[in-house]
PDB file of C-alpha atoms in Angstrom:
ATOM      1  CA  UNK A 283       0.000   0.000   0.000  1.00  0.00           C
ATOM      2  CA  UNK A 284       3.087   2.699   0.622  1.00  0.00           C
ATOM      3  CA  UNK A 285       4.300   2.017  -2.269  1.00  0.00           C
ATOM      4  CA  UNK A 286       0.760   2.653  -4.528  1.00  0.00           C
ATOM      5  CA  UNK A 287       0.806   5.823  -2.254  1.00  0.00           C
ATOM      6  CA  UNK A 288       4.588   6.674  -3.140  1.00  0.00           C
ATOM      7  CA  UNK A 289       4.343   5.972  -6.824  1.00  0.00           C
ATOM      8  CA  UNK A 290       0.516   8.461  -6.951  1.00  0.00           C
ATOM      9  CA  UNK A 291       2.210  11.106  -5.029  1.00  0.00           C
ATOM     10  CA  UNK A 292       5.462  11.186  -6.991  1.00  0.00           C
ATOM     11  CA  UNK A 293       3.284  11.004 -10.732  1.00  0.00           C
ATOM     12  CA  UNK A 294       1.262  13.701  -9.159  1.00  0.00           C
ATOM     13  CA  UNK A 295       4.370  15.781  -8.709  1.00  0.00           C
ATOM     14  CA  UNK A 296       5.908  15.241 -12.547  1.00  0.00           C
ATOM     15  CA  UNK A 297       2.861  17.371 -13.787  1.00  0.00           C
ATOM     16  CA  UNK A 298       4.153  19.993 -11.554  1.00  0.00           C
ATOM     17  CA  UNK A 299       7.055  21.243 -13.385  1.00  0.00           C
ATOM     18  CA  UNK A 300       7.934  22.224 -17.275  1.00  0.00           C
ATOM     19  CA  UNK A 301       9.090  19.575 -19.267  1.00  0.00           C
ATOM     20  CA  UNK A 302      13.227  20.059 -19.340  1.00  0.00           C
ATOM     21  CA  UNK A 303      15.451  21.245 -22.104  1.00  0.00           C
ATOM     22  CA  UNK A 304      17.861  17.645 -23.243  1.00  0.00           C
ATOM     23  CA  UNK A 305      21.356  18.477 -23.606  1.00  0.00           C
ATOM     24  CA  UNK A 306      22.835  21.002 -26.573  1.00  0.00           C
ATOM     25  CA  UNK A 307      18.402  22.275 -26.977  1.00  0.00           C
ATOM     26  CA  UNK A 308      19.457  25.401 -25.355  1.00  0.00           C
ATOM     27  CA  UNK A 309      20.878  26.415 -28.306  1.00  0.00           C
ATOM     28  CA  UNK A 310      17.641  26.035 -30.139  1.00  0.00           C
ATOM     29  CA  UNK A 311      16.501  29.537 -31.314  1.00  0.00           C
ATOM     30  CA  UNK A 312      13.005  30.150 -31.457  1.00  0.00           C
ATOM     31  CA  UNK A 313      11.567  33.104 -34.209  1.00  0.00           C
ATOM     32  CA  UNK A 314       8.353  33.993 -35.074  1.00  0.00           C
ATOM     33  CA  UNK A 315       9.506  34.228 -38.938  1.00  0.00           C
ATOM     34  CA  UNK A 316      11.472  32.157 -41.560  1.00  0.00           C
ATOM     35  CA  UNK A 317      15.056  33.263 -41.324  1.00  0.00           C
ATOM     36  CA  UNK A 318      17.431  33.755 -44.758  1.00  0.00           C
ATOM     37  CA  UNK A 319      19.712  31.351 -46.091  1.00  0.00           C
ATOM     38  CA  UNK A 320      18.526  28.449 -43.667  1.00  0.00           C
ATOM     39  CA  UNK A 321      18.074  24.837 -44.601  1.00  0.00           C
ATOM     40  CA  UNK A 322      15.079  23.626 -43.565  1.00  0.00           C
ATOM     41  CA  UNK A 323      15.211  20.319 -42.090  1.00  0.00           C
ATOM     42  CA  UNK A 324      11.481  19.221 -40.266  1.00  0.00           C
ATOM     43  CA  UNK A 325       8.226  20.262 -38.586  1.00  0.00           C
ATOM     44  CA  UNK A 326       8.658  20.120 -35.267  1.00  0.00           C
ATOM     45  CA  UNK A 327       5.833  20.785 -31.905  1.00  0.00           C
ATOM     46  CA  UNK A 328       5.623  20.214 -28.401  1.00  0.00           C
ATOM     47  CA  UNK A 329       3.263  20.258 -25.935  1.00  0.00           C
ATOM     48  CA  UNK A 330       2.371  19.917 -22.023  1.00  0.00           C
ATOM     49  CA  UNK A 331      -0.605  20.038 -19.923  1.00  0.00           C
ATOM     50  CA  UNK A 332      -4.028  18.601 -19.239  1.00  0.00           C
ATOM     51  CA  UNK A 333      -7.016  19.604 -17.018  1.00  0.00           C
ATOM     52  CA  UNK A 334      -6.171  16.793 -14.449  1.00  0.00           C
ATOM     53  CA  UNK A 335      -2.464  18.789 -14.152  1.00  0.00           C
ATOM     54  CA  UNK A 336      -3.116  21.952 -14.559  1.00  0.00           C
ATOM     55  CA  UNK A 337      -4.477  22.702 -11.010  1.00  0.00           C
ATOM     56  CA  UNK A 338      -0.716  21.300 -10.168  1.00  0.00           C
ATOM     57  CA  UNK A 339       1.667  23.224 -13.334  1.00  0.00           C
ATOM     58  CA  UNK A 340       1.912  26.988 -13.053  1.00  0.00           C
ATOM     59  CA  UNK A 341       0.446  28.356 -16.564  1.00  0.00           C
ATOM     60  CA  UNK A 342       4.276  29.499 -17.383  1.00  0.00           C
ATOM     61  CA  UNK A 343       5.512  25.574 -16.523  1.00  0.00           C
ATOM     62  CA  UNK A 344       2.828  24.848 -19.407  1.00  0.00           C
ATOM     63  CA  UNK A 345       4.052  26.956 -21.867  1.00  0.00           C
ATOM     64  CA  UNK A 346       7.698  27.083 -21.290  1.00  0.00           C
ATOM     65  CA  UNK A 347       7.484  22.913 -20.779  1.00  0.00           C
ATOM     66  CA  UNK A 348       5.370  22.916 -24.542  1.00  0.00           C
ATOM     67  CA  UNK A 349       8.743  24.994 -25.895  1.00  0.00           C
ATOM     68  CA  UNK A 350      11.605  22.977 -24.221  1.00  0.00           C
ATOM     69  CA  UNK A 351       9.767  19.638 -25.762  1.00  0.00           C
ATOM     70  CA  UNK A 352       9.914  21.638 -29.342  1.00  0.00           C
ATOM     71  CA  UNK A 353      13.481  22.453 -29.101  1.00  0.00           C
ATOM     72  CA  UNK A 354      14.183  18.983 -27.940  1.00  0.00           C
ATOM     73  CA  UNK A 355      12.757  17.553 -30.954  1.00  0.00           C
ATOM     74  CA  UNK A 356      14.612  20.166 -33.347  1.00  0.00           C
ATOM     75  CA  UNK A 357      18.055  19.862 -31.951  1.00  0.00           C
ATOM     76  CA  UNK A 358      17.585  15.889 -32.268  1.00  0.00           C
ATOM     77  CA  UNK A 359      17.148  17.247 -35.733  1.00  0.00           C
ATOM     78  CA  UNK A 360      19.784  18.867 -36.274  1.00  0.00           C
ATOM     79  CA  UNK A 361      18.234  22.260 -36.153  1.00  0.00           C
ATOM     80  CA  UNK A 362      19.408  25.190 -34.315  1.00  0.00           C
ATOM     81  CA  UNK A 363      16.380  27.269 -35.378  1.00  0.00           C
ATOM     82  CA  UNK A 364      12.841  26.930 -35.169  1.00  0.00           C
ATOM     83  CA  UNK A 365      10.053  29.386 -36.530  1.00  0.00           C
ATOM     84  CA  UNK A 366       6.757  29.115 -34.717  1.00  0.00           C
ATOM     85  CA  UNK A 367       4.038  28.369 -37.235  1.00  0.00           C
ATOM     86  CA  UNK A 368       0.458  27.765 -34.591  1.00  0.00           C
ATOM     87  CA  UNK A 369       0.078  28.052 -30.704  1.00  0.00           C
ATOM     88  CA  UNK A 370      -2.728  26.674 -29.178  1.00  0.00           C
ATOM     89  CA  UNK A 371      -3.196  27.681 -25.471  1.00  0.00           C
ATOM     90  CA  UNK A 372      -6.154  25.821 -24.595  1.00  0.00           C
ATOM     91  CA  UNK A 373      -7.807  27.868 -21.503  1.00  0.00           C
ATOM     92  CA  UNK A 374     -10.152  27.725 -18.821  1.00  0.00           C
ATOM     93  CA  UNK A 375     -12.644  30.482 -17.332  1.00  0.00           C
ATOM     94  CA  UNK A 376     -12.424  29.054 -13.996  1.00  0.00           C
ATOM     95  CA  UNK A 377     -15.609  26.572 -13.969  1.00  0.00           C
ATOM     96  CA  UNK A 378     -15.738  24.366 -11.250  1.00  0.00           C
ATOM     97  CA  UNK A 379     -17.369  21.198 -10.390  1.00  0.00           C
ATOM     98  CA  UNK A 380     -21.292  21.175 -10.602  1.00  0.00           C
ATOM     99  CA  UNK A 381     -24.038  18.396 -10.212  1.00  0.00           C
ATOM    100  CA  UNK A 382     -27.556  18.763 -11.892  1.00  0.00           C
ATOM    101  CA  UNK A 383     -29.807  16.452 -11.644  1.00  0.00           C
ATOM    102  CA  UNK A 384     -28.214  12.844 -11.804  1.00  0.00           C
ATOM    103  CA  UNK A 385     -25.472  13.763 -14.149  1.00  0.00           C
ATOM    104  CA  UNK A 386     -22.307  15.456 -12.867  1.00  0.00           C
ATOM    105  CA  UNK A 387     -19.706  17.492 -14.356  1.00  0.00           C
ATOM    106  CA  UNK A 388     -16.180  18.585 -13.512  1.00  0.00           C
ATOM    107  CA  UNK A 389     -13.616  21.032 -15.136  1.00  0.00           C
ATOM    108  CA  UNK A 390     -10.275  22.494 -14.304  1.00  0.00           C
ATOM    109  CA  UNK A 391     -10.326  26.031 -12.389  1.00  0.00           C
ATOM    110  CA  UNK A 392      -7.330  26.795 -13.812  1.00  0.00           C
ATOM    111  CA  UNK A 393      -6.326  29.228 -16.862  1.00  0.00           C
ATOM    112  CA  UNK A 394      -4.294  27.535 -19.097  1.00  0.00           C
ATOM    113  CA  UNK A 395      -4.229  24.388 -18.953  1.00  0.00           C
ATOM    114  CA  UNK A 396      -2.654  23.116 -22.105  1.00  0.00           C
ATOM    115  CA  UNK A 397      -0.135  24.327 -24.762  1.00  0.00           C
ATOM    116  CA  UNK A 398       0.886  23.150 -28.055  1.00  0.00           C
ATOM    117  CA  UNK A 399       3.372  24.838 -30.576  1.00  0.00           C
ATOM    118  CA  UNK A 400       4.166  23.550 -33.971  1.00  0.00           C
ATOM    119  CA  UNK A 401       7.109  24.864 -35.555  1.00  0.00           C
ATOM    120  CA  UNK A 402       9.809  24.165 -38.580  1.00  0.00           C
ATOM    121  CA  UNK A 403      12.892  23.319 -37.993  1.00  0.00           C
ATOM    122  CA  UNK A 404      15.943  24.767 -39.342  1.00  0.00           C
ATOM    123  CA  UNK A 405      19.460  24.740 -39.478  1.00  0.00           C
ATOM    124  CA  UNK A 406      20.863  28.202 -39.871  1.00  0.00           C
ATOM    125  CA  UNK A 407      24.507  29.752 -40.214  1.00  0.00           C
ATOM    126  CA  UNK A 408      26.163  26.634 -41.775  1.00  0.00           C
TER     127      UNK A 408
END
């Protein structure tokens, strides 16, 4: 039984933070248009978040963990640029839990509680 308790509490906790950057992503540009003399090499997205997190990841963590997993994906490319080509922030108004009648409904009372970016991926400055 500790250990179902352990394992819940520490999957509960990996929805806290922003996905991380893997090694040599930092370099990883991000633009919001198609740079000169680039070779373009991939599309690329990432995203992070769900309702059942969100409560639990700060609306930053969900954006910044949707980028990292982006420039992960580029630099395994190859890539040391990527131009942004659609966000999608999925949001919330705050509605909460409700019952009517014999059906019940529940929603996230967070703001954002999703993010997705899809990007291309290019490699720049050969």
């Amino acid at each position: 039984m500790k250990k179902v308790l352990l394992t819940i509490c520490m999957t509960s906790l990996i929805g806290c933070t922003a996905k991380p950057l893997e090694h040599g992503a930092s370099k990883v540009r991000v633009m919001n248009s198609a740079p000169e003399n680039c070779e373009f090499l991939g599309e690329v997205d990432g995203s992070q978040g769900n309702w059942l997190t969100a409560d639990f990841t700060s609306d930053r963590d969900i954006i910044i963990g949707a980028r990292n997993e982006m420039k992960n994906q580029a630099n395994a490319l190859g890539a040391n640029t990527v131009v942004i080509k659609k966000t999608v922030d999925n949001s919330n108004a705050g509605i909460d839990g409700y019952k009517s009648g014999s059906q019940a409904s529940i929603s996230s009372t967070k703001g954002t509680y999703s993010s997705t970016l899809i990007g291309e991926a290019f490699l720049c400055g050969k």
